[in-house]
């Protein structure tokens, strides 16, 4: 389907490949269930058995009210433009959604589950920094995938709201690139086999901002692992809850942590002895709001760094999120 105004309405019928999935060098050369280009739209489709279930290239393409599964890449984007995925279920593929285009990716009301790799993956296929993505997710569930829930491996900006990243084999959220801004609002990472939120330890110029209530609960390793090479920030502008994780709530190096008076950071009930907040260097950190440490092992409080008893108490004012829309408002059609 090519061109603005081109619409494929499958009326809930299934498009299925009858042959084996060949593995090409370029995804564009493999079998494709639906191809959308330059402003095309597909709705009410079930797609299964292709190398790429839905391939979206260039322009403002839209995939809506559909199910995609059993592909090497269930949904793949390339080129430039704005791509929209709304009310889509993507399961049992290599990746649920692979984002390689230069531009904006908006995902709404969708579920990515039981994929072999990440539920959602952003990456730069050129490997030379030519792709800068603005990724936004609202009301998204990425669960039970064989790698990370969401993996951000190229430069840009990511906004994730009202979402759940749970029970993945890797991290719930994986910041895997330098020069990256991340905004989280009312989002949970739960029960992941590694960290709730955790990335590479070579990152530079990475910023994580939290609004509303952001929780990292019951992950096997750390709630938030933010070991950085240089120039990284964690700005807690709501309530950040790091509880019941197997190691520490927050582990960091070379990180400036800001908790203003309208916010709170809670690291409670994490399991590792001595590990609640492990902040390597407070540096430019500022703790004006509530910072609460507790542990199932009271001895752990003695090595809680920084000491939670003398950081400051919040004023009860709720921080207001500046995120009124994602990268830009959801398009009308």
Short mmCIF file of C-alpha atoms in Angstrom, two decimals:
data_model
loop_
_atom_site.label_atom_id
_atom_site.label_comp_id
_atom_site.label_asym_id
_atom_site.label_seq_id
_atom_site.Cartn_x
_atom_site.Cartn_y
_atom_site.Cartn_z
CA UNK A 1 0.00 0.00 0.00
CA UNK A 2 1.54 3.30 -1.08
CA UNK A 3 0.61 6.92 -0.81
CA UNK A 4 -1.51 9.15 1.43
CA UNK A 5 -5.08 7.95 1.62
CA UNK A 6 -4.28 4.34 0.75
CA UNK A 7 -6.15 2.11 3.21
CA UNK A 8 -6.21 -1.66 3.64
CA UNK A 9 -9.12 -2.86 5.81
CA UNK A 10 -8.77 -6.60 6.34
CA UNK A 11 -12.07 -6.78 8.26
CA UNK A 12 -10.36 -9.15 10.74
CA UNK A 13 -9.36 -11.61 8.06
CA UNK A 14 -5.91 -13.25 8.22
CA UNK A 15 -3.04 -12.77 5.81
CA UNK A 16 -0.84 -15.85 6.16
CA UNK A 17 2.27 -17.11 4.40
CA UNK A 18 2.14 -20.65 3.10
CA UNK A 19 5.90 -21.08 2.79
CA UNK A 20 8.90 -21.16 5.11
CA UNK A 21 10.38 -17.93 6.44
CA UNK A 22 13.63 -17.30 4.57
CA UNK A 23 16.27 -15.15 6.31
CA UNK A 24 17.51 -12.39 3.98
CA UNK A 25 20.45 -10.04 4.53
CA UNK A 26 18.07 -7.07 4.34
CA UNK A 27 14.60 -7.34 5.96
CA UNK A 28 13.16 -5.58 2.89
CA UNK A 29 14.21 -8.59 0.80
CA UNK A 30 12.32 -11.12 2.90
CA UNK A 31 8.67 -12.08 2.66
CA UNK A 32 6.35 -9.30 3.87
CA UNK A 33 2.75 -9.63 4.90
CA UNK A 34 1.75 -5.95 4.57
CA UNK A 35 3.90 -3.15 3.14
CA UNK A 36 2.94 0.45 4.03
CA UNK A 37 4.68 3.43 2.44
CA UNK A 38 4.28 7.22 2.20
CA UNK A 39 1.20 7.62 4.36
CA UNK A 40 -0.65 4.32 3.96
CA UNK A 41 -2.83 2.72 6.62
CA UNK A 42 -3.77 -0.86 7.51
CA UNK A 43 -6.62 -1.68 9.90
CA UNK A 44 -8.36 -4.76 11.28
CA UNK A 45 -5.70 -7.18 9.99
CA UNK A 46 -4.31 -10.48 11.31
CA UNK A 47 -0.87 -11.25 9.87
CA UNK A 48 1.15 -14.44 10.44
CA UNK A 49 4.03 -16.48 9.06
CA UNK A 50 6.07 -13.93 7.08
CA UNK A 51 9.67 -12.86 7.60
CA UNK A 52 8.30 -9.36 8.33
CA UNK A 53 4.67 -9.16 9.28
CA UNK A 54 4.18 -5.43 8.62
CA UNK A 55 6.87 -3.30 6.97
CA UNK A 56 6.38 0.48 7.31
CA UNK A 57 8.60 2.80 5.24
CA UNK A 58 8.70 6.59 4.81
CA UNK A 59 5.83 8.94 5.50
CA UNK A 60 3.07 8.93 8.09
CA UNK A 61 2.05 5.27 8.05
CA UNK A 62 -0.50 3.79 10.46
CA UNK A 63 -1.16 0.24 11.69
CA UNK A 64 -4.33 -0.03 13.75
CA UNK A 65 -6.57 -2.64 15.42
CA UNK A 66 -4.46 -5.56 14.22
CA UNK A 67 -2.62 -8.69 15.36
CA UNK A 68 0.80 -9.67 14.06
CA UNK A 69 2.65 -12.84 15.01
CA UNK A 70 5.03 -15.60 14.10
CA UNK A 71 7.39 -13.43 12.03
CA UNK A 72 11.11 -12.83 12.30
CA UNK A 73 10.21 -9.18 12.79
CA UNK A 74 6.53 -8.72 13.47
CA UNK A 75 6.59 -4.99 12.70
CA UNK A 76 9.57 -3.23 11.10
CA UNK A 77 9.98 0.48 10.27
CA UNK A 78 12.52 2.08 7.94
CA UNK A 79 13.26 5.35 6.15
CA UNK A 80 11.95 8.65 7.50
CA UNK A 81 8.65 9.93 8.82
CA UNK A 82 6.05 9.37 11.50
CA UNK A 83 4.85 5.84 12.14
CA UNK A 84 1.83 5.07 14.33
CA UNK A 85 0.88 1.74 15.89
CA UNK A 86 -2.47 1.80 17.75
CA UNK A 87 -4.33 -1.07 19.41
CA UNK A 88 -2.01 -3.77 18.06
CA UNK A 89 -1.03 -7.13 19.51
CA UNK A 90 2.40 -8.40 18.46
CA UNK A 91 3.43 -11.88 19.65
CA UNK A 92 5.72 -14.83 18.97
CA UNK A 93 8.13 -13.05 16.65
CA UNK A 94 11.84 -12.36 16.81
CA UNK A 95 11.06 -8.73 17.72
CA UNK A 96 7.64 -7.37 18.46
CA UNK A 97 8.44 -3.97 16.93
CA UNK A 98 11.80 -3.05 15.37
CA UNK A 99 12.18 0.71 14.85
CA UNK A 100 14.96 1.80 12.48
CA UNK A 101 13.51 4.87 10.79
CA UNK A 102 14.66 8.45 11.36
CA UNK A 103 11.71 10.35 12.80
CA UNK A 104 8.87 9.65 15.21
CA UNK A 105 7.39 6.37 16.39
CA UNK A 106 4.12 6.56 18.35
CA UNK A 107 2.69 3.44 19.98
CA UNK A 108 -0.69 3.43 21.72
CA UNK A 109 -2.84 0.86 23.50
CA UNK A 110 -0.74 -2.09 22.31
CA UNK A 111 0.72 -5.32 23.67
CA UNK A 112 4.03 -6.98 22.81
CA UNK A 113 4.49 -10.43 24.30
CA UNK A 114 6.31 -13.76 23.99
CA UNK A 115 8.72 -12.49 21.33
CA UNK A 116 12.13 -14.14 21.10
CA UNK A 117 13.97 -10.80 21.35
CA UNK A 118 12.84 -7.44 22.75
CA UNK A 119 9.20 -6.49 22.74
CA UNK A 120 10.20 -3.12 21.26
CA UNK A 121 13.65 -2.34 19.86
CA UNK A 122 15.01 0.94 18.49
CA UNK A 123 18.30 0.75 16.64
CA UNK A 124 20.37 2.40 13.93
CA UNK A 125 21.00 -0.05 11.07
CA UNK A 126 23.59 2.32 9.57
CA UNK A 127 25.69 2.10 12.77
CA UNK A 128 27.02 5.60 12.05
CA UNK A 129 24.56 7.70 14.02
CA UNK A 130 22.37 8.74 11.10
CA UNK A 131 19.14 7.70 12.84
CA UNK A 132 17.68 9.84 15.61
CA UNK A 133 14.39 8.57 16.93
CA UNK A 134 11.65 10.25 18.91
CA UNK A 135 9.84 7.28 20.44
CA UNK A 136 6.63 7.56 22.44
CA UNK A 137 4.54 4.89 24.10
CA UNK A 138 1.22 5.37 25.89
CA UNK A 139 -0.68 2.50 27.51
CA UNK A 140 1.69 -0.17 26.26
CA UNK A 141 2.38 -3.60 27.78
CA UNK A 142 5.62 -5.41 26.91
CA UNK A 143 5.72 -8.70 28.77
CA UNK A 144 7.24 -12.17 28.66
CA UNK A 145 9.71 -11.39 25.88
CA UNK A 146 13.02 -13.24 25.48
CA UNK A 147 15.13 -10.10 25.90
CA UNK A 148 14.19 -6.60 27.14
CA UNK A 149 10.72 -5.15 27.33
CA UNK A 150 11.85 -1.96 25.55
CA UNK A 151 15.43 -1.59 24.28
CA UNK A 152 16.55 1.91 23.24
CA UNK A 153 19.84 1.46 21.40
CA UNK A 154 20.14 4.65 19.38
CA UNK A 155 20.27 8.35 20.16
CA UNK A 156 17.15 10.42 20.64
CA UNK A 157 14.20 10.91 22.97
CA UNK A 158 11.82 8.39 24.50
CA UNK A 159 8.57 9.11 26.34
CA UNK A 160 6.79 6.23 28.06
CA UNK A 161 3.48 6.79 29.87
CA UNK A 162 0.94 4.54 31.60
CA UNK A 163 2.81 1.42 30.56
CA UNK A 164 3.93 -1.92 32.01
CA UNK A 165 7.23 -3.66 31.24
CA UNK A 166 7.07 -6.98 33.01
CA UNK A 167 8.44 -10.53 33.27
CA UNK A 168 10.92 -10.16 30.43
CA UNK A 169 14.10 -12.26 30.31
CA UNK A 170 16.26 -9.11 30.16
CA UNK A 171 15.52 -5.69 31.64
CA UNK A 172 12.15 -4.04 31.65
CA UNK A 173 13.66 -0.91 30.08
CA UNK A 174 17.14 -0.96 28.56
CA UNK A 175 18.81 2.40 27.78
CA UNK A 176 21.52 1.20 25.44
CA UNK A 177 22.79 4.39 23.79
CA UNK A 178 24.47 7.62 24.78
CA UNK A 179 22.85 10.99 24.02
CA UNK A 180 19.42 9.82 25.11
CA UNK A 181 16.59 11.56 26.97
CA UNK A 182 14.00 9.36 28.68
CA UNK A 183 10.74 10.56 30.22
CA UNK A 184 8.72 8.08 32.30
CA UNK A 185 5.27 8.74 33.73
CA UNK A 186 3.01 6.37 35.70
CA UNK A 187 4.90 3.33 34.44
CA UNK A 188 5.86 0.02 36.09
CA UNK A 189 8.68 -2.45 35.56
CA UNK A 190 7.80 -5.68 37.34
CA UNK A 191 9.39 -9.09 37.79
CA UNK A 192 12.00 -8.87 35.05
CA UNK A 193 14.82 -11.43 35.12
CA UNK A 194 17.51 -8.73 35.20
CA UNK A 195 16.99 -5.04 36.12
CA UNK A 196 13.74 -3.14 36.12
CA UNK A 197 15.57 -0.28 34.39
CA UNK A 198 19.20 -0.79 33.46
CA UNK A 199 21.58 -0.05 30.62
CA UNK A 200 25.18 -0.19 29.52
CA UNK A 201 27.90 1.08 31.88
CA UNK A 202 29.56 3.10 29.09
CA UNK A 203 26.74 5.61 28.59
CA UNK A 204 27.31 9.34 28.30
CA UNK A 205 24.81 12.22 28.26
CA UNK A 206 21.81 10.17 29.32
CA UNK A 207 18.93 11.69 31.26
CA UNK A 208 16.05 9.86 32.95
CA UNK A 209 13.11 11.91 34.23
CA UNK A 210 10.25 10.37 36.21
CA UNK A 211 6.77 11.83 36.75
CA UNK A 212 3.66 10.61 38.49
CA UNK A 213 4.40 7.21 40.06
CA UNK A 214 7.16 5.17 38.46
CA UNK A 215 7.73 1.78 40.09
CA UNK A 216 10.40 -0.88 39.72
CA UNK A 217 9.20 -3.88 41.71
CA UNK A 218 10.35 -7.44 42.28
CA UNK A 219 13.00 -7.57 39.59
CA UNK A 220 15.66 -10.26 39.99
CA UNK A 221 18.58 -7.81 40.10
CA UNK A 222 18.36 -4.02 40.57
CA UNK A 223 15.35 -1.76 40.52
CA UNK A 224 17.33 0.92 38.65
CA UNK A 225 20.91 0.31 37.52
CA UNK A 226 22.38 3.56 36.18
CA UNK A 227 26.16 3.17 35.96
CA UNK A 228 27.32 5.89 33.65
CA UNK A 229 30.57 7.02 32.05
CA UNK A 230 29.81 10.75 32.34
CA UNK A 231 27.13 13.47 32.28
CA UNK A 232 24.11 11.47 33.36
CA UNK A 233 21.09 12.61 35.36
CA UNK A 234 18.21 11.03 37.24
CA UNK A 235 15.51 13.60 37.98
CA UNK A 236 12.78 12.28 40.26
CA UNK A 237 9.85 14.61 39.70
CA UNK A 238 7.10 12.48 41.18
CA UNK A 239 7.24 9.28 43.21
CA UNK A 240 9.94 6.77 42.29
CA UNK A 241 9.41 3.44 44.07
CA UNK A 242 12.14 0.78 44.03
CA UNK A 243 10.92 -2.15 46.11
CA UNK A 244 11.43 -5.88 46.48
CA UNK A 245 14.27 -6.19 43.99
CA UNK A 246 16.87 -8.93 44.33
CA UNK A 247 19.86 -6.64 44.64
CA UNK A 248 19.63 -2.90 45.30
CA UNK A 249 16.96 -0.33 44.64
CA UNK A 250 19.25 2.16 42.90
CA UNK A 251 22.83 1.43 41.86
CA UNK A 252 24.72 4.23 40.15
CA UNK A 253 28.06 5.73 39.23
CA UNK A 254 28.79 9.20 37.80
CA UNK A 255 25.13 10.11 38.20
CA UNK A 256 23.54 13.33 39.45
CA UNK A 257 20.33 12.51 41.30
CA UNK A 258 17.75 15.25 41.93
CA UNK A 259 14.75 14.80 44.22
CA UNK A 260 13.01 18.19 44.65
CA UNK A 261 10.69 18.98 47.54
CA UNK A 262 7.61 17.94 45.57
CA UNK A 263 8.94 14.44 44.95
CA UNK A 264 9.87 11.24 46.76
CA UNK A 265 12.30 8.38 46.24
CA UNK A 266 11.47 5.15 48.07
CA UNK A 267 13.90 2.24 48.16
CA UNK A 268 12.25 -0.25 50.47
CA UNK A 269 12.43 -3.98 50.94
CA UNK A 270 15.18 -4.72 48.44
CA UNK A 271 16.85 -7.96 49.32
CA UNK A 272 20.63 -7.66 49.12
CA UNK A 273 22.40 -7.11 52.44
CA UNK A 274 23.66 -3.55 52.64
CA UNK A 275 22.09 -2.48 49.39
CA UNK A 276 19.30 0.07 49.32
CA UNK A 277 20.68 3.15 47.61
CA UNK A 278 24.17 2.57 46.27
CA UNK A 279 25.11 5.99 44.90
CA UNK A 280 28.78 6.01 44.00
CA UNK A 281 29.32 9.79 43.98
CA UNK A 282 26.68 12.26 45.06
CA UNK A 283 28.43 14.98 43.03
CA UNK A 284 25.78 17.46 41.92
CA UNK A 285 22.95 15.46 43.47
CA UNK A 286 20.23 17.28 45.40
CA UNK A 287 17.87 15.56 47.86
CA UNK A 288 15.22 18.00 49.02
CA UNK A 289 12.19 15.71 48.95
CA UNK A 290 11.38 12.55 50.85
CA UNK A 291 13.98 9.83 50.54
CA UNK A 292 12.92 6.72 52.41
CA UNK A 293 15.10 3.67 52.97
CA UNK A 294 14.09 0.48 54.67
CA UNK A 295 15.11 -3.13 54.34
CA UNK A 296 14.05 -6.59 55.34
CA UNK A 297 17.47 -6.68 57.02
CA UNK A 298 17.87 -3.76 59.42
CA UNK A 299 21.65 -3.99 59.20
CA UNK A 300 21.41 -2.90 55.59
CA UNK A 301 20.38 0.56 56.70
CA UNK A 302 23.81 1.15 58.21
CA UNK A 303 25.40 1.18 54.77
CA UNK A 304 22.58 2.89 52.93
CA UNK A 305 24.33 5.59 50.94
CA UNK A 306 23.47 8.42 51.20
CA UNK A 307 22.05 8.18 54.73
CA UNK A 308 18.33 8.43 54.43
CA UNK A 309 17.76 10.11 57.76
CA UNK A 310 19.37 13.45 56.96
CA UNK A 311 18.45 14.16 53.36
CA UNK A 312 15.31 16.23 53.75
CA UNK A 313 11.56 15.99 53.87
CA UNK A 314 9.13 16.88 51.12
CA UNK A 315 6.58 19.67 51.34
CA UNK A 316 3.66 17.54 50.15
CA UNK A 317 3.26 19.40 46.86
CA UNK A 318 2.79 17.13 43.86
CA UNK A 319 5.19 17.72 41.01
CA UNK A 320 3.46 18.50 37.75
CA UNK A 321 4.50 16.69 34.61
CA UNK A 322 5.42 18.84 31.60
CA UNK A 323 4.37 16.01 29.29
CA UNK A 324 1.05 17.22 27.92
CA UNK A 325 1.45 15.33 24.67
CA UNK A 326 3.99 12.91 23.39
CA UNK A 327 6.42 13.83 20.62
CA UNK A 328 3.44 15.50 18.99
CA UNK A 329 -0.31 14.93 19.34
CA UNK A 330 -1.78 11.72 18.05
CA UNK A 331 -2.87 12.31 14.46
CA UNK A 332 -6.51 12.29 13.52
CA UNK A 333 -7.78 10.19 10.66
#
